[in-house]
Coordinates of C-alpha atoms (C1' of nucleotides) in Angstrom, one line a residue:
Chain A
M30 CA -0.1 -0.1 -0.1
N31 CA 1.1 3.6 -0.3
D32 CA 1.4 6.5 2.2
K33 CA 0.9 5.8 5.8
V34 CA 2.4 9.0 7.4
K35 CA 1.9 12.4 6.2
E36 CA -1.9 11.6 5.7
D37 CA -2.8 14.2 8.3
V38 CA -1.4 17.3 6.9
Y39 CA -3.1 18.6 3.8
P40 CA -5.0 15.9 2.1
S41 CA -4.3 16.9 -1.3
M42 CA -0.5 17.5 -0.3
T43 CA -0.5 14.0 1.0
V44 CA -1.9 13.0 -2.3
A45 CA 0.7 14.7 -4.3
D46 CA 3.6 13.7 -2.1
S47 CA 2.8 10.0 -2.3
Q48 CA 3.7 10.2 -5.9
N49 CA 7.1 11.7 -5.4
E50 CA 8.9 8.6 -5.5
V51 CA 8.8 7.5 -9.1
R52 CA 9.5 8.8 -12.5
A53 CA 13.0 7.6 -13.3
V54 CA 14.0 7.1 -16.9
N55 CA 15.7 3.9 -17.3
T56 CA 17.2 4.0 -20.7
V57 CA 16.9 0.9 -22.9
A58 CA 18.4 -0.6 -25.9
I59 CA 17.8 2.0 -28.8
G60 CA 17.7 -0.6 -31.5
A61 CA 14.8 -2.7 -30.3
Q62 CA 12.9 0.3 -29.6
L63 CA 13.4 1.9 -33.1
K64 CA 12.4 -1.3 -34.7
A65 CA 9.3 -1.8 -32.5
I66 CA 8.2 1.9 -33.3
R67 CA 8.8 1.4 -37.0
T68 CA 7.0 -2.0 -37.3
K69 CA 4.2 -0.8 -35.1
N70 CA 3.6 2.2 -37.8
K71 CA 4.0 -0.7 -40.5
L72 CA 6.8 1.1 -42.2
T73 CA 9.6 -0.6 -44.2
L74 CA 13.1 0.5 -43.7
E75 CA 12.7 2.3 -47.2
E76 CA 9.9 4.3 -45.9
A77 CA 11.5 5.1 -42.8
S78 CA 14.6 6.0 -44.6
K79 CA 12.6 8.4 -46.9
R80 CA 10.8 10.0 -43.8
T81 CA 14.1 10.5 -41.6
G82 CA 16.4 11.3 -44.3
L83 CA 18.7 8.5 -43.1
A84 CA 20.0 5.5 -45.3
R85 CA 18.2 2.4 -45.2
S86 CA 21.4 0.6 -44.1
T87 CA 21.9 3.1 -41.4
L88 CA 18.7 2.4 -39.8
S89 CA 19.2 -1.4 -40.2
K90 CA 22.4 -1.2 -38.4
I91 CA 20.8 0.8 -35.6
E92 CA 18.1 -1.7 -35.0
N93 CA 20.6 -4.3 -35.0
E94 CA 22.6 -2.6 -32.5
Q95 CA 25.7 -2.5 -34.8
I96 CA 26.2 1.2 -34.4
S97 CA 25.4 3.8 -31.7
P98 CA 23.6 6.8 -33.4
T99 CA 24.7 10.3 -32.8
F100 CA 22.4 12.8 -31.4
T101 CA 21.9 14.4 -34.8
V102 CA 20.6 11.1 -36.1
M103 CA 18.5 10.5 -33.1
Q104 CA 16.9 13.8 -33.8
K105 CA 16.4 12.9 -37.3
L106 CA 14.7 9.7 -36.2
A107 CA 12.2 11.5 -33.7
T108 CA 11.2 14.2 -36.3
G109 CA 11.0 11.9 -39.2
L110 CA 8.8 9.2 -37.5
D111 CA 6.8 11.8 -35.5
I112 CA 7.8 10.6 -32.0
E113 CA 9.2 12.4 -29.0
L114 CA 13.0 11.8 -28.9
P115 CA 13.0 10.0 -25.2
Q116 CA 10.6 7.6 -26.9
L117 CA 13.8 6.0 -28.5
F118 CA 15.2 4.9 -25.3
T119 CA 12.5 4.8 -22.7
K120 CA 10.4 2.0 -21.8
P121 CA 6.9 2.3 -23.3
Q122 CA 5.9 3.3 -19.7
A123 CA 7.7 2.7 -16.8
I124 CA 5.7 0.6 -14.4
Q125 CA 3.1 2.5 -12.9
A126 CA -0.3 0.9 -12.9
T127 CA 0.7 -1.8 -15.3
G128 CA -1.9 -4.1 -16.2
R129 CA -3.8 -3.0 -12.9
R130 CA -7.3 -2.1 -12.1
D131 CA -8.9 -0.9 -9.1
V132 CA -12.6 -0.6 -8.6
T133 CA -14.1 1.7 -5.8
L134 CA -17.7 1.5 -5.5
A135 CA -19.6 4.5 -4.4
G136 CA -18.8 5.3 -0.6
Q137 CA -16.3 2.5 -0.4
G138 CA -13.1 4.6 -0.6
R139 CA -10.8 5.2 2.4
S140 CA -12.0 8.1 4.3
H141 CA -10.0 10.9 5.8
L142 CA -11.4 13.7 8.0
T143 CA -10.2 17.3 8.4
S144 CA -12.0 20.4 9.8
T145 CA -12.6 21.7 6.3
Y146 CA -13.1 18.7 4.2
E147 CA -14.1 15.1 4.5
H148 CA -12.2 13.1 2.0
E149 CA -13.0 9.7 0.3
L150 CA -9.7 8.6 -1.2
L151 CA -10.3 6.4 -4.2
A152 CA -8.3 3.7 -5.9
T153 CA -6.2 3.3 -3.0
Q154 CA -5.2 -0.4 -3.9
I155 CA -3.0 0.7 -6.6
S156 CA 0.2 2.6 -5.5
N157 CA 2.4 4.7 -7.7
K158 CA -0.1 6.0 -9.8
K159 CA 0.0 8.9 -11.8
M160 CA -3.3 10.6 -10.6
M161 CA -4.6 10.7 -7.0
P162 CA -8.7 10.7 -7.4
Y163 CA -10.9 11.4 -4.4
K164 CA -14.2 12.7 -3.6
S165 CA -14.7 15.5 -0.9
R166 CA -17.5 16.7 1.2
V167 CA -16.9 20.5 1.6
H168 CA -17.4 21.8 5.1
A169 CA -15.4 25.0 4.8
R170 CA -17.5 28.0 4.5
S171 CA -15.0 30.8 3.9
F172 CA -11.1 31.4 3.7
D173 CA -10.8 31.8 7.4
D174 CA -11.7 28.2 7.9
F175 CA -8.1 27.5 6.4
G176 CA -6.1 30.4 7.6
E177 CA -3.8 30.3 4.6
W178 CA -3.7 29.2 1.1
V179 CA -3.3 25.5 0.2
R180 CA -0.5 25.1 -2.2
H181 CA 1.3 22.0 -3.4
Q182 CA 3.1 20.5 -6.4
G183 CA 1.1 19.3 -9.5
E184 CA -2.1 20.0 -11.1
E185 CA -5.7 19.5 -10.0
Y186 CA -8.8 18.9 -11.8
L187 CA -12.1 19.3 -9.8
L188 CA -15.7 18.5 -10.8
V189 CA -18.6 19.6 -8.8
L190 CA -20.7 16.5 -8.2
D191 CA -23.5 18.1 -6.0
G192 CA -24.4 21.5 -4.3
E193 CA -22.4 24.5 -5.2
V194 CA -18.8 25.7 -4.2
Q195 CA -16.5 28.7 -4.7
L196 CA -13.0 28.1 -5.9
L197 CA -10.8 30.8 -4.2
T198 CA -7.4 31.2 -5.9
E199 CA -4.5 33.5 -5.5
F200 CA -4.2 34.9 -8.8
Y201 CA -8.0 35.1 -10.0
E202 CA -11.4 36.1 -8.9
P203 CA -13.4 33.6 -6.8
V204 CA -15.7 31.7 -9.0
N205 CA -18.8 29.8 -8.3
L206 CA -19.3 26.4 -9.6
A207 CA -22.4 24.2 -9.6
A208 CA -23.0 20.6 -10.1
G209 CA -21.5 19.5 -13.5
D210 CA -19.2 22.5 -13.5
S211 CA -15.6 21.8 -13.3
V212 CA -11.9 23.5 -13.3
Y213 CA -8.4 22.7 -13.9
Y214 CA -5.7 24.6 -12.1
D215 CA -2.2 24.7 -11.3
A216 CA -2.1 23.6 -7.8
T217 CA 1.1 25.5 -6.8
M218 CA -1.0 28.5 -7.1
G219 CA -2.8 29.1 -3.8
H220 CA -6.2 27.7 -3.8
L221 CA -9.2 26.6 -1.6
V222 CA -12.6 25.4 -2.1
V223 CA -15.5 26.5 0.3
S224 CA -19.0 25.3 0.2
V225 CA -21.8 28.0 -0.7
S226 CA -24.9 25.7 -1.0
E227 CA -27.4 25.0 1.7
E228 CA -25.9 21.7 2.6
D229 CA -22.1 20.7 2.2
A230 CA -21.1 20.3 -1.4
L231 CA -19.6 17.2 -2.9
I232 CA -16.8 17.4 -5.4
L233 CA -14.5 15.1 -7.2
W234 CA -10.8 15.8 -7.1
V235 CA -7.9 14.5 -9.2
T236 CA -4.4 15.6 -8.8
A237 CA -1.6 14.7 -10.7
K238 CA 2.2 15.8 -10.0
Chain B
M8 CA 1.8 6.9 -37.2
N9 CA 1.0 10.4 -38.0
D10 CA -2.1 9.1 -39.8
K11 CA -4.9 11.5 -38.6
V12 CA -7.1 8.6 -39.8
K13 CA -7.8 6.9 -36.5
E14 CA -9.4 10.1 -35.1
D15 CA -12.7 8.3 -35.9
V16 CA -11.7 4.8 -34.6
Y17 CA -10.7 5.1 -30.9
P18 CA -12.0 8.0 -29.0
S19 CA -9.9 7.7 -26.1
M20 CA -6.7 7.1 -28.3
T21 CA -7.7 10.2 -29.8
V22 CA -7.9 12.0 -26.7
A23 CA -4.7 10.6 -25.3
D24 CA -3.1 11.4 -28.8
S25 CA -4.2 14.8 -28.5
Q26 CA -1.7 15.2 -25.5
N27 CA 1.1 14.0 -27.5
E28 CA 1.7 17.4 -29.1
V29 CA 1.4 19.0 -25.9
R30 CA 3.9 17.2 -24.0
A31 CA 6.3 17.9 -26.7
V32 CA 9.7 17.8 -25.7
N33 CA 11.6 20.3 -27.5
T34 CA 15.1 19.4 -27.8
V35 CA 17.7 21.9 -27.2
A36 CA 21.3 22.3 -28.1
I37 CA 23.1 19.5 -26.2
G38 CA 26.4 21.3 -25.9
A39 CA 25.1 24.3 -23.8
Q40 CA 23.0 22.0 -21.9
L41 CA 26.0 19.9 -20.9
K42 CA 28.2 23.0 -20.1
A43 CA 25.4 24.2 -17.8
I44 CA 25.2 21.1 -15.9
R45 CA 29.0 20.6 -15.5
T46 CA 29.4 24.2 -14.3
K47 CA 26.4 24.3 -12.1
N48 CA 28.2 21.2 -10.3
K49 CA 31.1 23.1 -10.3
L50 CA 33.3 20.5 -12.2
T51 CA 36.2 21.1 -14.5
L52 CA 36.5 19.1 -17.7
E53 CA 39.0 17.1 -16.1
E54 CA 36.6 16.0 -13.2
A55 CA 33.7 15.4 -15.6
S56 CA 36.1 13.4 -17.7
K57 CA 36.9 11.2 -14.7
R58 CA 33.4 10.7 -13.8
T59 CA 32.2 10.0 -17.4
G60 CA 35.2 8.0 -18.6
L61 CA 35.1 10.3 -21.6
A62 CA 38.1 12.4 -22.7
R63 CA 38.5 16.1 -21.8
S64 CA 38.7 16.8 -25.4
T65 CA 35.6 15.0 -26.3
L66 CA 33.8 17.0 -23.6
S67 CA 35.0 20.2 -24.8
K68 CA 34.0 19.4 -28.4
I69 CA 30.4 18.4 -27.3
E70 CA 30.1 21.6 -25.2
N71 CA 31.2 23.7 -28.2
E72 CA 29.0 21.8 -30.6
Q73 CA 31.7 20.7 -32.8
I74 CA 30.6 17.1 -32.7
S75 CA 27.3 15.3 -32.1
P76 CA 27.7 12.7 -29.3
T77 CA 26.7 9.0 -30.0
F78 CA 24.0 7.5 -27.9
T79 CA 26.7 5.6 -26.1
V80 CA 28.4 8.7 -25.2
M81 CA 25.2 10.3 -23.9
Q82 CA 24.4 7.6 -21.7
K83 CA 28.0 7.7 -20.3
L84 CA 27.2 11.5 -19.6
A85 CA 24.0 10.8 -17.9
T86 CA 25.3 8.1 -15.5
G87 CA 28.7 9.7 -15.0
L88 CA 27.0 13.1 -14.1
D89 CA 24.2 11.4 -12.4
I90 CA 21.4 12.9 -14.4
E91 CA 18.5 11.7 -16.3
L92 CA 19.4 11.4 -19.9
P93 CA 16.8 13.5 -21.3
Q94 CA 18.1 16.4 -19.1
L95 CA 20.9 16.7 -21.8
F96 CA 18.5 18.0 -24.6
T97 CA 15.5 19.1 -22.5
K98 CA 14.8 22.5 -21.1
P99 CA 14.6 22.6 -17.2
Q100 CA 11.0 21.2 -17.5
A101 CA 9.0 24.2 -16.5
I102 CA 5.8 23.6 -14.6
Q103 CA 3.1 23.0 -16.9
A104 CA -0.1 24.8 -16.1
T105 CA 1.9 27.4 -14.3
G106 CA -0.4 29.9 -12.3
R107 CA -3.1 29.0 -14.8
R108 CA -7.0 28.1 -14.2
D109 CA -9.5 27.0 -16.6
V110 CA -13.2 26.6 -15.7
T111 CA -15.6 24.7 -17.8
L112 CA -19.3 25.2 -17.0
A113 CA -21.6 22.2 -17.4
G114 CA -22.0 21.3 -21.1
Q115 CA -19.7 24.3 -22.3
G116 CA -16.6 21.7 -23.0
R117 CA -15.7 21.1 -26.6
S118 CA -17.5 18.3 -28.1
H119 CA -16.3 15.4 -30.1
L120 CA -18.4 12.5 -31.6
T121 CA -17.6 8.9 -32.3
S122 CA -19.9 6.0 -33.0
T123 CA -19.3 4.8 -29.6
Y124 CA -19.1 7.9 -27.4
E125 CA -19.9 11.5 -27.3
H126 CA -17.2 13.2 -25.6
E127 CA -17.0 16.5 -24.2
L128 CA -13.6 17.7 -23.5
L129 CA -13.0 19.8 -20.6
A130 CA -10.3 22.5 -19.7
T131 CA -9.3 22.8 -23.2
Q132 CA -8.1 26.4 -22.7
I133 CA -5.1 25.0 -20.8
S134 CA -2.7 23.4 -23.0
N135 CA 0.3 21.2 -21.8
K136 CA -1.6 19.7 -18.9
K137 CA -0.9 16.6 -17.3
M138 CA -4.3 15.2 -17.2
M139 CA -7.0 15.2 -19.8
P140 CA -10.4 15.3 -18.3
Y141 CA -13.7 14.7 -20.5
K142 CA -17.2 13.7 -19.8
S143 CA -18.5 11.0 -22.0
R144 CA -22.0 9.7 -23.0
V145 CA -21.8 6.2 -23.8
H146 CA -23.4 5.0 -26.8
A147 CA -21.6 1.6 -27.2
R148 CA -23.5 -1.5 -26.0
S149 CA -21.2 -4.3 -26.6
F150 CA -17.6 -5.3 -27.5
D151 CA -18.7 -5.5 -31.1
D152 CA -19.5 -1.8 -31.4
F153 CA -15.6 -1.4 -31.1
G154 CA -14.3 -4.3 -32.9
E155 CA -11.1 -4.7 -30.8
W156 CA -9.7 -3.4 -27.6
V157 CA -9.0 0.3 -26.9
R158 CA -5.4 0.6 -25.8
H159 CA -3.2 3.8 -25.3
Q160 CA -0.4 5.1 -23.3
G161 CA -1.1 6.2 -19.6
E162 CA -3.6 5.7 -16.8
E163 CA -7.1 6.6 -16.6
Y164 CA -9.6 7.3 -14.0
L165 CA -13.2 6.7 -14.6
L166 CA -16.3 7.9 -12.7
V167 CA -19.8 7.1 -13.4
L168 CA -22.0 10.2 -13.2
D169 CA -25.2 8.8 -14.3
G170 CA -26.7 5.6 -15.6
E171 CA -24.8 2.3 -15.3
V172 CA -22.0 1.1 -17.5
Q173 CA -19.8 -1.9 -17.7
L174 CA -16.0 -1.7 -18.0
L175 CA -14.5 -4.6 -20.0
T176 CA -10.8 -5.1 -19.7
E177 CA -8.3 -7.4 -21.2
F178 CA -7.1 -9.1 -17.9
Y179 CA -10.2 -8.9 -15.7
E180 CA -13.7 -10.0 -15.7
P181 CA -16.3 -7.3 -16.7
V182 CA -17.6 -5.1 -13.9
N183 CA -20.6 -3.1 -13.7
L184 CA -20.3 0.5 -12.2
A185 CA -23.5 2.5 -11.4
A186 CA -23.5 6.1 -10.5
G187 CA -20.9 7.1 -8.0
D188 CA -18.7 4.1 -8.7
S189 CA -15.4 4.5 -10.1
V190 CA -12.3 2.6 -11.4
Y191 CA -8.6 3.3 -12.0
Y192 CA -6.8 1.4 -14.6
D193 CA -3.7 1.1 -16.9
A194 CA -4.8 2.3 -20.1
T195 CA -2.2 0.2 -22.0
M196 CA -4.3 -2.8 -20.9
G197 CA -7.2 -3.1 -23.5
H198 CA -10.2 -1.6 -22.2
L199 CA -13.7 -0.3 -23.3
V200 CA -16.8 0.8 -21.6
V201 CA -20.3 -0.2 -22.8
S202 CA -23.6 1.2 -21.4
V203 CA -26.0 -1.2 -19.6
S204 CA -28.7 1.2 -18.4
E205 CA -31.9 2.2 -20.2
E206 CA -30.5 5.3 -21.6
D207 CA -26.8 6.1 -22.5
A208 CA -24.7 6.5 -19.5
L209 CA -22.7 9.5 -18.6
I210 CA -19.1 9.2 -17.3
L211 CA -16.1 11.4 -16.2
W212 CA -12.9 10.4 -17.7
V213 CA -9.4 11.6 -16.7
T214 CA -6.4 10.5 -18.6
A215 CA -2.7 11.0 -17.7
K216 CA 0.3 9.9 -19.9
Chain C
dG22 C1' 8.1 -24.4 -57.1
dA23 C1' 10.3 -21.1 -60.5
dA24 C1' 10.6 -16.3 -61.1
dC25 C1' 10.4 -12.1 -59.4
dA26 C1' 9.7 -8.5 -56.3
dA27 C1' 10.2 -6.4 -51.9
dA28 C1' 12.3 -6.0 -47.5
dG29 C1' 16.3 -6.4 -44.8
dT30 C1' 21.5 -7.1 -44.2
dT31 C1' 26.3 -6.8 -45.3
dT32 C1' 30.2 -4.9 -47.5
dC33 C1' 32.9 -1.3 -48.9
dC34 C1' 34.2 3.5 -48.5
dT35 C1' 34.0 8.1 -46.9
dA36 C1' 33.0 11.4 -43.1
dT37 C1' 32.7 12.1 -38.6
dT38 C1' 33.5 10.8 -33.8
dG39 C1' 36.4 10.2 -29.7
dG40 C1' 41.1 9.9 -27.4
dA41 C1' 46.1 11.3 -26.5
dA42 C1' 48.9 14.9 -26.7
dA43 C1' 50.1 19.4 -28.1
dC44 C1' 49.0 24.0 -27.8
dT45 C1' 46.6 28.3 -25.9
dT46 C1' 44.1 30.8 -22.5
dT47 C1' 43.0 31.8 -17.8
dT48 C1' 43.8 32.1 -13.0
dA49 C1' 46.7 32.1 -9.0
dT50 C1' 51.0 33.8 -6.6
dG51 C1' 55.0 35.8 -5.7
Chain D
dC2 C1' 53.5 41.7 -14.6
dA3 C1' 56.5 37.4 -14.9
dT4 C1' 55.8 32.8 -13.8
dA5 C1' 53.6 28.6 -12.9
dA6 C1' 49.8 25.9 -12.6
dA7 C1' 45.1 24.8 -14.0
dA8 C1' 41.6 24.8 -17.2
dG9 C1' 40.0 24.7 -21.8
dT10 C1' 41.0 24.2 -26.8
dT11 C1' 42.6 22.2 -31.1
dT12 C1' 45.4 18.9 -33.6
dC13 C1' 46.3 14.5 -35.1
dC14 C1' 45.2 10.0 -35.7
dA15 C1' 42.6 5.6 -34.7
dA16 C1' 38.1 4.0 -34.2
dT17 C1' 33.6 4.2 -35.7
dA18 C1' 29.3 6.1 -37.7
dG19 C1' 26.5 6.9 -41.9
dG20 C1' 25.6 6.3 -47.1
dA21 C1' 25.6 3.7 -51.6
dA22 C1' 25.3 -0.3 -53.6
dA23 C1' 25.9 -5.3 -53.6
dC24 C1' 24.0 -9.2 -51.6
dT25 C1' 20.6 -12.3 -49.0
dT26 C1' 16.3 -13.3 -47.3
dT27 C1' 11.4 -13.3 -47.3
dG28 C1' 7.0 -12.9 -49.6
dT29 C1' 4.0 -13.2 -53.8
dT30 C1' 2.3 -14.7 -58.2
dC31 C1' 1.6 -17.6 -61.6

DNA sequence: GAACAAAGTTTCCTATTGGAAACTTTTATG
DNA sequence: CATAAAAGTTTCCAATAGGAAACTTTGTTC
């Protein structure tokens, strides 16, 4: 399982931090990678040659690890094959949630309480994931319930599921959001959400570092 | 690969693809980058040479853009200087949605239609974002409406907003999800969502590469 | 299963990289 | 500001990358 400790600070901060660990780029044989990309796109060496401006023989040799391409050549490969350069030596996707699936039925998430929010953490069975989704019931009614801005690494997506909230941010005017409305923002910018409806509002939050 | 063709085929692929552009790694002169890294670490060419196992002269020439290093050399640079390889040709990786915020009111997203889904793309004003949120009305009723698995880079979070759907995945038993239920999964694993309620179901999808 | 075409590999050669050492520039020190 | 040491650059050459064309393998058609 994932985070045990910092759970108590700012929930969303916890959330973001729990993802800190990963993201190392383990480089991999460039030849196999290139061949995989080319064949996946159903290109012959000849066609790849045309697109990249490199000789057929050169491509063959790279694919068979007979030579180590120069950076210049790698750039030609990337632009010619319309891929990002790191794709040439990066595993298709470092193991994050590989082949995994985690269902969270309504109300079955792991709950986490603070004075301002009541969080229901979702998909907690999968660690190392890129996104951290959770539903929150918003108790807070004003900035003062927090005392200061909430701020943390990453980006956040927020969808109002029920009720109406107001999103306060450091650089923008407050904005009211009703059920169905959503907002995407940089979480390093001070932000908080308060409820402005009769009952506490319910929102979905997804954070990514 | 650049075939714009599949636009109509796999909706989520389309969506994922639309992030490809955004995530663009604009490569940058490798020499200046290397020099910046070396000097920032207060290393002389001699010291850098020791660490990387490359000749002083080679380093000098790379820094001055007199030669284009081979991939092998780039790997030695990365391991020797204890950096990630892409750092050699990638700008410091600025924060993506820095200080930005994008509100999407209910029903105001950019729509995108396919035979199986009706997508409403959200937060389209912010480019370069880590997550791609969209609401989808699910028309599909069976696997055959797709013909084959949907598969793409990244991870996906799915929350059922209305109705009931069935999530079919390559490695798991199908699972039924009603409003409020959600699931997180590796999108490289074949997956699709079909509606099992009277009317088309409405879901929220958030993808991260 | 010939005969041919298409895709992929290897050879051969030229151009360029990478290392050792000579050379130049910068910095430190009296 | 002369001198020495350290840092950086350039030269020279051997090793290797990259391109053109020959060659081999795989696939297609009759």
